[in-house]
PDB file of C-alpha atoms in Angstrom:
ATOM      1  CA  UNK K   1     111.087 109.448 -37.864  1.00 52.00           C
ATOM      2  CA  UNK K   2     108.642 109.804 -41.257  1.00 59.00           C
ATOM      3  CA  UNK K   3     109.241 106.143 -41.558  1.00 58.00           C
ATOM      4  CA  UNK K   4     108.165 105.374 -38.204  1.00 56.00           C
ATOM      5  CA  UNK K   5     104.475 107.828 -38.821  1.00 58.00           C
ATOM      6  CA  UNK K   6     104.316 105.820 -42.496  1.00 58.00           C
ATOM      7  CA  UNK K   7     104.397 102.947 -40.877  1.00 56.00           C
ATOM      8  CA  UNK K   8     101.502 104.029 -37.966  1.00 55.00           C
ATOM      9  CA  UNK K   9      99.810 105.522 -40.613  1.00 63.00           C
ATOM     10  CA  UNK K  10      99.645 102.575 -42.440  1.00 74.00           C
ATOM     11  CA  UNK K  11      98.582 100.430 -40.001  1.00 83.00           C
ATOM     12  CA  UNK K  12      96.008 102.601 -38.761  1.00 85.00           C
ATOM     13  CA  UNK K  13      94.649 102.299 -42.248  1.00 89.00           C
ATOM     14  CA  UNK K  14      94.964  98.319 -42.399  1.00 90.00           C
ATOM     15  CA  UNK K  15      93.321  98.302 -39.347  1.00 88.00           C
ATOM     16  CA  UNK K  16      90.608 100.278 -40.370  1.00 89.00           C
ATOM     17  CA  UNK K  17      90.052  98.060 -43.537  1.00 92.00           C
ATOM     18  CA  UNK K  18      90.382  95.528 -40.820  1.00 92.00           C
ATOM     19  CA  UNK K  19      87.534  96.804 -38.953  1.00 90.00           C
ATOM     20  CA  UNK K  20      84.981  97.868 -41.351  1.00 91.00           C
ATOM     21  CA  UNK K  21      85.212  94.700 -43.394  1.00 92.00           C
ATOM     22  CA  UNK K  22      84.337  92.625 -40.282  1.00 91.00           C
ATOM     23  CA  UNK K  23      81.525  95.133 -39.295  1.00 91.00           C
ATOM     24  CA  UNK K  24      79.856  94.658 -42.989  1.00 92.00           C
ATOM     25  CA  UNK K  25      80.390  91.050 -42.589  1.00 91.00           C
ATOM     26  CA  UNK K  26      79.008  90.604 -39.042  1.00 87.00           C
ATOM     27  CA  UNK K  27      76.225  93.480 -40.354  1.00 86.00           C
ATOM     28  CA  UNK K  28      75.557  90.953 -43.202  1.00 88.00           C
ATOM     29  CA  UNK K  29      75.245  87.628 -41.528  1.00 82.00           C
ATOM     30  CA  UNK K  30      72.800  89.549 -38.937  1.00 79.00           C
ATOM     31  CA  UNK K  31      70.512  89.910 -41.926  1.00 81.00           C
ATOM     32  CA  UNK K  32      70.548  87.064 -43.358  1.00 80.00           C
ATOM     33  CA  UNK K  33      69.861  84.763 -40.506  1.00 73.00           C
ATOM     34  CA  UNK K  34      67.042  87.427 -39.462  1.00 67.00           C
ATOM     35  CA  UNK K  35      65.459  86.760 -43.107  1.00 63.00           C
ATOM     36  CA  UNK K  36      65.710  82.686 -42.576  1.00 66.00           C
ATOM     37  CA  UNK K  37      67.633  82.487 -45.790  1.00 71.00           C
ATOM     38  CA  UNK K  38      69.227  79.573 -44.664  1.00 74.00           C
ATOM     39  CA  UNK K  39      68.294  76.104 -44.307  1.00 79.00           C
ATOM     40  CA  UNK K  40      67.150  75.162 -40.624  1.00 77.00           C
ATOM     41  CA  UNK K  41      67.990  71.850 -38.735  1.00 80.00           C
ATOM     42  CA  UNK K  42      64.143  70.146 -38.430  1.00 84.00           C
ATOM     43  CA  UNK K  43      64.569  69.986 -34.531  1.00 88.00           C
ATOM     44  CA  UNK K  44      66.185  72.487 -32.507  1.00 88.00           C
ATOM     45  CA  UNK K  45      68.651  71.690 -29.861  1.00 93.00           C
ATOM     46  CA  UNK K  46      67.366  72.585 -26.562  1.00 93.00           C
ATOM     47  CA  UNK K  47      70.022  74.841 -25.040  1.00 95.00           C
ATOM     48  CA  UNK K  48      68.867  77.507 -28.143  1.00 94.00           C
ATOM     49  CA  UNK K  49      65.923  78.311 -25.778  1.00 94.00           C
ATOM     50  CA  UNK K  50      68.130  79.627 -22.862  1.00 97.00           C
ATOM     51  CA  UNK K  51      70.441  81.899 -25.506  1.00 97.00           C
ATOM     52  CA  UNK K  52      67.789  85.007 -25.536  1.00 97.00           C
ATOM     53  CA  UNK K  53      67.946  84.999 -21.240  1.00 97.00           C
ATOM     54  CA  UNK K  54      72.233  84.368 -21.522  1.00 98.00           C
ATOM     55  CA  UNK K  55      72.194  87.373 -23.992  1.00 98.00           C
ATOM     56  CA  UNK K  56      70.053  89.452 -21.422  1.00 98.00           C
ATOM     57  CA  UNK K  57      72.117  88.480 -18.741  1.00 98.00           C
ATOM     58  CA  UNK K  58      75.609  89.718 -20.402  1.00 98.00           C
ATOM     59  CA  UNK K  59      73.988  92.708 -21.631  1.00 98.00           C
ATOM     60  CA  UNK K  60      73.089  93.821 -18.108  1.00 98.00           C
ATOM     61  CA  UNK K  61      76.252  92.758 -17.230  1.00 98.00           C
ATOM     62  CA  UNK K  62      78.118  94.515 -19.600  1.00 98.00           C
ATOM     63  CA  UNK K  63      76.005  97.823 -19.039  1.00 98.00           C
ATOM     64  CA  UNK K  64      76.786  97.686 -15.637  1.00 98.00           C
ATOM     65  CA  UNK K  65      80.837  96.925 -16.386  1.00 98.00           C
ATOM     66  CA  UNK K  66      80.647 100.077 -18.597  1.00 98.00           C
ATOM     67  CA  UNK K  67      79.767 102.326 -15.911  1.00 98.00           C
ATOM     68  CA  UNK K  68      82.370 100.595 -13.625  1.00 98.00           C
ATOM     69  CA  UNK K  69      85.176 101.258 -16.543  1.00 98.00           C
ATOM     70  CA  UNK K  70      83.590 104.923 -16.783  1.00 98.00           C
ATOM     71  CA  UNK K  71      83.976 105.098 -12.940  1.00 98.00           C
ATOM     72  CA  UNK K  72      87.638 103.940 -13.155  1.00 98.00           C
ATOM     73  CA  UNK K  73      88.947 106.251 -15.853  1.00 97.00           C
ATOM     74  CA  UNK K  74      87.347 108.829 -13.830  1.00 97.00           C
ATOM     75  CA  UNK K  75      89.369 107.896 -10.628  1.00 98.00           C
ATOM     76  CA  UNK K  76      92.388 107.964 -13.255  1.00 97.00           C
ATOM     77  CA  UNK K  77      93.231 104.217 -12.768  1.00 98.00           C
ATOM     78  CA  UNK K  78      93.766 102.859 -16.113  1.00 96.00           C
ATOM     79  CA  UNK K  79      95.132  99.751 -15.528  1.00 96.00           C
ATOM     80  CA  UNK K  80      91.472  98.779 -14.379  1.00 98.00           C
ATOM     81  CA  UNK K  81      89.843 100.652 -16.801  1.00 97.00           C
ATOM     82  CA  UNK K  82      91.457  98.583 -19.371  1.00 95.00           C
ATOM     83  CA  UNK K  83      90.936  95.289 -17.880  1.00 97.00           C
ATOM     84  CA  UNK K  84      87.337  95.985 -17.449  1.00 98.00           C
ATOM     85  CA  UNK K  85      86.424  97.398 -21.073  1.00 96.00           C
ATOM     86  CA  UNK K  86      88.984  93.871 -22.253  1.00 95.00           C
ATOM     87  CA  UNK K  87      86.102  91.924 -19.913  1.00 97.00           C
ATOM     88  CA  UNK K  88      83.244  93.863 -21.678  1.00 97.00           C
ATOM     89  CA  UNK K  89      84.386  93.580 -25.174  1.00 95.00           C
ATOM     90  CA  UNK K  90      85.012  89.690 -24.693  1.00 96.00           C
ATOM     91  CA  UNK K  91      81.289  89.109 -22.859  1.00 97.00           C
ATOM     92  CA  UNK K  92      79.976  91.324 -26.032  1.00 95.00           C
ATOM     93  CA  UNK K  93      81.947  88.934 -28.386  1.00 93.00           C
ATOM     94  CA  UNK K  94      80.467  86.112 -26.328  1.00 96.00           C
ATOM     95  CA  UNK K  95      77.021  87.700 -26.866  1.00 96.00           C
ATOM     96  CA  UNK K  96      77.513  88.443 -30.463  1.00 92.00           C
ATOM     97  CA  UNK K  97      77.728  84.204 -30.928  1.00 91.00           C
ATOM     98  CA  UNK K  98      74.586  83.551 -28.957  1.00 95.00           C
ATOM     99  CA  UNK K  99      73.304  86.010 -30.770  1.00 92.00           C
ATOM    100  CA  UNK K 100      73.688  84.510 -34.280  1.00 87.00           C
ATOM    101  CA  UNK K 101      72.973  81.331 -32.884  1.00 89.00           C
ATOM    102  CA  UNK K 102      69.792  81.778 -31.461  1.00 91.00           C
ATOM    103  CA  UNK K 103      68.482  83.771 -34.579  1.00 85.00           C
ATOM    104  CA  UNK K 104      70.188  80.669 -36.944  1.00 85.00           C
ATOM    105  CA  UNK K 105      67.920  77.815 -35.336  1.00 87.00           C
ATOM    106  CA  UNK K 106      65.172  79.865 -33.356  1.00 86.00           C
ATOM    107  CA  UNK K 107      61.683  81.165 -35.344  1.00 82.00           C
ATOM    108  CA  UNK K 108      61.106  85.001 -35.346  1.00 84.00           C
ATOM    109  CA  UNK K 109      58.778  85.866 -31.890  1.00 92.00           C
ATOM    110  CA  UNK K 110      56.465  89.240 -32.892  1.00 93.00           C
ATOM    111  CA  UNK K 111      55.538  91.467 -30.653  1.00 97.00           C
ATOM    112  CA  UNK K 112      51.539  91.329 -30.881  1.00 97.00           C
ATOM    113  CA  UNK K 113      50.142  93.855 -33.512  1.00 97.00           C
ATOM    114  CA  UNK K 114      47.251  94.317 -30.700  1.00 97.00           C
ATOM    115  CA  UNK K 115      49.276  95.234 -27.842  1.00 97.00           C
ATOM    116  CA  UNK K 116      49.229  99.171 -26.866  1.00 98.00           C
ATOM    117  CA  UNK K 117      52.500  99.022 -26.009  1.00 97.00           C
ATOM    118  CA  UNK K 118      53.629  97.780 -29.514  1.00 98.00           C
ATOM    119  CA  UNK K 119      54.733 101.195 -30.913  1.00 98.00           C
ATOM    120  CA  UNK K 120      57.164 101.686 -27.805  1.00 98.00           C
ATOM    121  CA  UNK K 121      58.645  98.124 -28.277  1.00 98.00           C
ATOM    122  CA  UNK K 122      59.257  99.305 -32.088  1.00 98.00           C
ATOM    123  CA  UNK K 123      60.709 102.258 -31.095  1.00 98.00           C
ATOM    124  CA  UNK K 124      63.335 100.726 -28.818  1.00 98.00           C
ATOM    125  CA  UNK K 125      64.124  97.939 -30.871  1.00 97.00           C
ATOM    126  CA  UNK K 126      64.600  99.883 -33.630  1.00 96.00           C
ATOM    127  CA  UNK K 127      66.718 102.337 -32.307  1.00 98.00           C
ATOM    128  CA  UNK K 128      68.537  99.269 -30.430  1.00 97.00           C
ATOM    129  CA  UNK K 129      69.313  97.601 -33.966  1.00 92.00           C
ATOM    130  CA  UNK K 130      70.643 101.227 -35.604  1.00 93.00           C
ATOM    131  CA  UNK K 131      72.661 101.782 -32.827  1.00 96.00           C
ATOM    132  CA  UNK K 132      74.193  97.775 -32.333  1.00 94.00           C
ATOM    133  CA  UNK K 133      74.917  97.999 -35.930  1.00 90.00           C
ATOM    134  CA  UNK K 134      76.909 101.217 -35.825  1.00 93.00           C
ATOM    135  CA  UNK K 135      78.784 100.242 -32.149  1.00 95.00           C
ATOM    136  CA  UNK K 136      80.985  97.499 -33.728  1.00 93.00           C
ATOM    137  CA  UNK K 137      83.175  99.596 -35.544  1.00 95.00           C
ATOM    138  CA  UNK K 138      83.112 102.452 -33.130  1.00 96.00           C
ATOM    139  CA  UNK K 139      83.965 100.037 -30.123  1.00 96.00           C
ATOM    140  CA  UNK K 140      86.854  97.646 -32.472  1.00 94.00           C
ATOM    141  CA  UNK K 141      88.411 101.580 -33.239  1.00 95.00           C
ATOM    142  CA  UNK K 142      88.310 102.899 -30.005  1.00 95.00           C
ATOM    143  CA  UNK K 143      90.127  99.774 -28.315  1.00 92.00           C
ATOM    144  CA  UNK K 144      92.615 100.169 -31.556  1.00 92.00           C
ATOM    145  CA  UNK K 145      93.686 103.587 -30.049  1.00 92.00           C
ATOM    146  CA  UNK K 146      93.203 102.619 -26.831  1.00 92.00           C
ATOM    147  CA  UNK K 147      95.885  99.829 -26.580  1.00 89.00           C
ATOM    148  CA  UNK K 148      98.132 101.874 -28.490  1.00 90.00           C
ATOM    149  CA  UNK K 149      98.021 104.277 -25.619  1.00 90.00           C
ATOM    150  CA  UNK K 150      96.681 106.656 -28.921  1.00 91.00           C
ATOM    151  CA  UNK K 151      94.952 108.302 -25.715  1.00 94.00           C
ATOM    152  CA  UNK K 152      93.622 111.397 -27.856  1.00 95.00           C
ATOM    153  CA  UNK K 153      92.233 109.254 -30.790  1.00 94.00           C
ATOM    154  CA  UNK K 154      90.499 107.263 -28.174  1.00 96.00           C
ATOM    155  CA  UNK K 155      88.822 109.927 -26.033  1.00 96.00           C
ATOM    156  CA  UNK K 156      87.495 111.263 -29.155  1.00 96.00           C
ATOM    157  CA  UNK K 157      85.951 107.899 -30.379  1.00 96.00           C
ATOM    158  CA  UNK K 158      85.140 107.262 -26.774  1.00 97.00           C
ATOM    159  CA  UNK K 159      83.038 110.294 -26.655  1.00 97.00           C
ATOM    160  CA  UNK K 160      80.490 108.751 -29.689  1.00 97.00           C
ATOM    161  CA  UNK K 161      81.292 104.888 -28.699  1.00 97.00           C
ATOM    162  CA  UNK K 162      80.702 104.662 -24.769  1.00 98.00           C
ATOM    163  CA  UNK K 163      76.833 106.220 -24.915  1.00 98.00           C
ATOM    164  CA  UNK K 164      76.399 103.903 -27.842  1.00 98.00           C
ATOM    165  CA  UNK K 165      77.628 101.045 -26.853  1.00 98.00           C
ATOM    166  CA  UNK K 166      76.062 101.476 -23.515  1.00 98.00           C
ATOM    167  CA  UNK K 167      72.683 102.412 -24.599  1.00 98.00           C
ATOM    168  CA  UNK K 168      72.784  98.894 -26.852  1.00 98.00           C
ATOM    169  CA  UNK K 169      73.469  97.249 -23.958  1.00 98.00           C
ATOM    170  CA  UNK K 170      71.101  98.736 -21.887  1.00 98.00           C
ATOM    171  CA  UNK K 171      67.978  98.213 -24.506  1.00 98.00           C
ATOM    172  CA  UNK K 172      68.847  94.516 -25.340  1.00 98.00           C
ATOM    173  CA  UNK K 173      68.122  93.999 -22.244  1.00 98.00           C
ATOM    174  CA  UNK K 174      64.580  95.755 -22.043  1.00 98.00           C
ATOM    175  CA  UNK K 175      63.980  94.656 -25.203  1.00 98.00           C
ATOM    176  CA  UNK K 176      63.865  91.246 -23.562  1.00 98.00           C
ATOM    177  CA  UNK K 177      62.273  91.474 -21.198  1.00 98.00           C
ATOM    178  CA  UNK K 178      59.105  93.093 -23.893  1.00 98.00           C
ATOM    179  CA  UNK K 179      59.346  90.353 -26.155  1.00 97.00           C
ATOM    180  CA  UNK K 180      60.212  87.358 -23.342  1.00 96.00           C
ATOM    181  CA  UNK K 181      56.319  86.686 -22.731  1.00 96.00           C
ATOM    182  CA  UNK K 182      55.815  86.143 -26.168  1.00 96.00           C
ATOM    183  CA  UNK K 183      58.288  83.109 -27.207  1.00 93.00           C
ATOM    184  CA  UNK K 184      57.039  80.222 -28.189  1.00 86.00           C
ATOM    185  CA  UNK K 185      59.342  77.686 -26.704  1.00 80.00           C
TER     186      UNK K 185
END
């Protein structure tokens, strides 16, 4: 029996190592391509202009496939609470590439310093970025527990990790719709 909780106990912690060194690293290449550190092709391929409408598009649809998983635990049918978070966390990983994509070969857009609105777009995307930046580990843990049927570990990660993650979901996609009428493509 205390071999059997070692050896939870030291996966838990593996995966943990697991999951923060892929946050850091996913954390890191964020801020690098945001700072252009890299060297950019000279023309950019023309399917990079629909990425920041596709990442709008499964962030809506991921906000709205939260509140159907949030409907289905609540109706105590797990089997399609599960499939649906699986569906979310694979369009988010889908996301997370267009993502990274479109800020590798796409210029930075800026809001424009004279609009009024300007300090309400900053406040968003700010607290959009924070909060995106924290999710990743909350959201890899919380499906850790959750397909180990670790059903306590999850609802208390869930508690912190479903607001979170649906809040970034919900403000990527008003964030686009701000900055949209500004790109320059």
């Amino acid at each position: 029996m205390n071999t059997t909780k070692n050896s939870l106990a030291t996966n838990d912690k593996l995966y943990f190592r697991i999951v923060i060194t892929l946050s850091v690293v996913v954390f890191l290449a964020v801020i690098v391509l945001n700072r252009k550190w890299l060297p950019r092709p000279e023309e950019i391929p023309s399917f990079v202009f629909f990425l920041p409408k596709l990442n709008a598009i499964i962030n809506a649809t991921c906000s709205l496939l939260l509140l159907l998983s949030l409907y289905f635990i609540k109706q105590k049918n797990i089997a399609a609470h599960k499939t649906t978070n699986i569906i979310t966390f694979a369009l988010s990983s889908v996301f997370l590439v267009s993502y990274v994509m479109f800020h590798y070969f796409a210029n930075e857009t800026i809001f424009p310093l004279d609009n009024p609105i300007r300090p309400i777009y900053l406040s968003i995307l700010i607290s959009h970025i924070i909060l995106a930046a924290s999710v990743l580990p909350l959201v890899l843990l919380s499906f850790y527990h959750g397909l180990l049927l670790n059903v306590e570990r999850h609802k208390k990660l869930v508690r912190w990790t479903y607001p979170i993650w649906l809040y970034v979901t919900v403000t990527g996609v008003v964030v686009y719709m701000m900055i949209s009428p500004y790109y320059q493509f």
